[in-house]
Short mmCIF file of C-alpha atoms in Angstrom, two decimals:
data_model
loop_
_atom_site.label_atom_id
_atom_site.label_comp_id
_atom_site.label_asym_id
_atom_site.label_seq_id
_atom_site.Cartn_x
_atom_site.Cartn_y
_atom_site.Cartn_z
CA UNK A 1 115.46 125.81 108.12
CA UNK A 2 118.12 123.77 109.87
CA UNK A 3 117.73 121.91 113.15
CA UNK A 4 120.75 121.85 115.44
CA UNK A 5 120.68 119.07 118.01
CA UNK A 6 122.97 119.82 120.93
CA UNK A 7 123.74 116.97 123.31
CA UNK A 8 124.46 117.59 126.98
CA UNK A 9 127.75 115.74 126.58
CA UNK A 10 131.20 116.63 125.38
CA UNK A 11 132.84 115.24 122.25
CA UNK A 12 135.66 112.73 122.05
CA UNK A 13 136.23 109.01 122.41
CA UNK A 14 136.98 109.12 126.13
CA UNK A 15 133.88 111.20 126.86
CA UNK A 16 131.79 108.83 124.73
CA UNK A 17 133.03 105.82 126.68
CA UNK A 18 132.43 107.54 130.00
CA UNK A 19 128.89 108.46 128.89
CA UNK A 20 128.18 104.86 127.85
CA UNK A 21 129.38 103.55 131.21
CA UNK A 22 127.33 106.19 133.03
CA UNK A 23 124.18 105.20 131.09
CA UNK A 24 124.73 101.54 132.04
CA UNK A 25 125.70 102.00 135.68
CA UNK A 26 123.41 104.85 136.70
CA UNK A 27 120.86 105.68 133.99
CA UNK A 28 118.69 107.74 136.34
CA UNK A 29 121.50 110.27 136.86
CA UNK A 30 122.54 110.55 133.22
CA UNK A 31 122.02 114.18 132.13
CA UNK A 32 121.35 113.85 128.41
CA UNK A 33 117.89 112.60 127.54
CA UNK A 34 118.53 113.44 123.89
CA UNK A 35 121.49 111.03 123.98
CA UNK A 36 119.32 108.37 125.64
CA UNK A 37 116.57 108.40 123.04
CA UNK A 38 118.83 108.60 119.97
CA UNK A 39 121.71 106.32 121.01
CA UNK A 40 122.02 103.00 122.75
CA UNK A 41 125.10 102.14 124.78
CA UNK A 42 127.44 101.98 121.80
CA UNK A 43 125.60 102.94 118.62
CA UNK A 44 122.82 105.05 117.17
CA UNK A 45 119.36 103.52 117.57
CA UNK A 46 118.10 102.04 114.29
CA UNK A 47 114.70 103.76 114.53
CA UNK A 48 116.38 107.13 114.97
CA UNK A 49 118.95 106.48 112.25
CA UNK A 50 116.19 105.64 109.77
CA UNK A 51 114.25 108.78 110.73
CA UNK A 52 117.34 110.93 110.35
CA UNK A 53 118.35 109.43 107.01
CA UNK A 54 114.89 109.56 105.43
CA UNK A 55 113.82 112.96 106.74
CA UNK A 56 113.79 116.01 104.50
CA UNK A 57 114.98 118.10 107.43
CA UNK A 58 118.46 119.60 107.45
CA UNK A 59 119.85 118.30 110.75
CA UNK A 60 123.19 118.97 112.44
CA UNK A 61 124.34 117.16 115.58
CA UNK A 62 126.80 118.74 118.00
CA UNK A 63 128.11 117.97 121.44
CA UNK A 64 127.92 120.79 123.96
CA UNK A 65 131.62 121.71 123.63
CA UNK A 66 131.41 121.70 119.82
CA UNK A 67 128.33 123.93 119.86
CA UNK A 68 129.87 126.44 122.27
CA UNK A 69 133.05 126.61 120.19
CA UNK A 70 131.25 127.00 116.86
CA UNK A 71 128.66 129.54 118.01
CA UNK A 72 130.71 131.40 120.63
CA UNK A 73 129.63 135.01 120.76
CA UNK A 74 128.94 137.56 123.44
CA UNK A 75 125.48 137.87 121.89
CA UNK A 76 124.71 134.16 121.99
CA UNK A 77 121.75 133.43 124.20
CA UNK A 78 122.46 131.22 127.18
CA UNK A 79 121.06 127.77 126.50
CA UNK A 80 120.57 124.78 128.71
CA UNK A 81 121.41 121.37 127.29
CA UNK A 82 120.27 119.18 125.70
CA UNK A 83 118.40 121.43 123.30
CA UNK A 84 117.24 121.40 119.70
CA UNK A 85 117.66 124.75 117.99
CA UNK A 86 116.27 126.02 114.73
CA UNK A 87 118.59 128.07 112.57
CA UNK A 88 116.87 130.32 110.10
CA UNK A 89 118.25 133.39 108.38
CA UNK A 90 121.42 133.20 110.47
CA UNK A 91 119.48 133.37 113.74
CA UNK A 92 118.97 130.66 116.36
CA UNK A 93 115.64 129.89 117.97
CA UNK A 94 114.73 127.20 120.48
CA UNK A 95 112.87 124.43 118.65
CA UNK A 96 112.56 122.00 121.57
CA UNK A 97 113.77 123.14 124.97
CA UNK A 98 115.54 121.18 127.71
CA UNK A 99 112.50 120.60 129.96
CA UNK A 100 110.55 119.15 127.03
CA UNK A 101 113.45 116.92 125.95
CA UNK A 102 113.89 115.73 129.53
CA UNK A 103 110.38 114.25 129.58
CA UNK A 104 110.59 112.55 126.18
CA UNK A 105 110.25 108.86 126.95
CA UNK A 106 111.52 107.22 123.78
CA UNK A 107 112.67 107.65 120.18
CA UNK A 108 109.15 107.49 118.75
CA UNK A 109 107.97 110.29 121.01
CA UNK A 110 110.93 112.48 119.97
CA UNK A 111 110.25 111.89 116.29
CA UNK A 112 106.56 112.70 116.78
CA UNK A 113 107.44 115.90 118.66
CA UNK A 114 109.77 116.99 115.86
CA UNK A 115 107.24 116.20 113.12
CA UNK A 116 104.44 118.05 114.94
CA UNK A 117 106.58 121.18 115.31
CA UNK A 118 107.74 121.22 111.70
#
């Protein structure tokens, strides 16, 4: 089983800087809760980094544009972002959906949610 974390943000340095500014200036309108709980303004949160590095889970992290490019197919289900998908046997399943991610309050809660579902 592989978990695919898809951020509701596009890749690239410029997009990353714009996202950081958006989080600082108007955090209530920032559209990626997954980004909020795993990254600070400029770097990955230490608690999350430790979880990711010590976990036995196979985890892949993609921005929305990277995901859509890599998995583009007319048969691909339409997903909302952010989302955490489970890839098993070449098929994708929703592991944690957007509404659930949008109410996650912090890194600890996300890690607990992941561990409970595994």
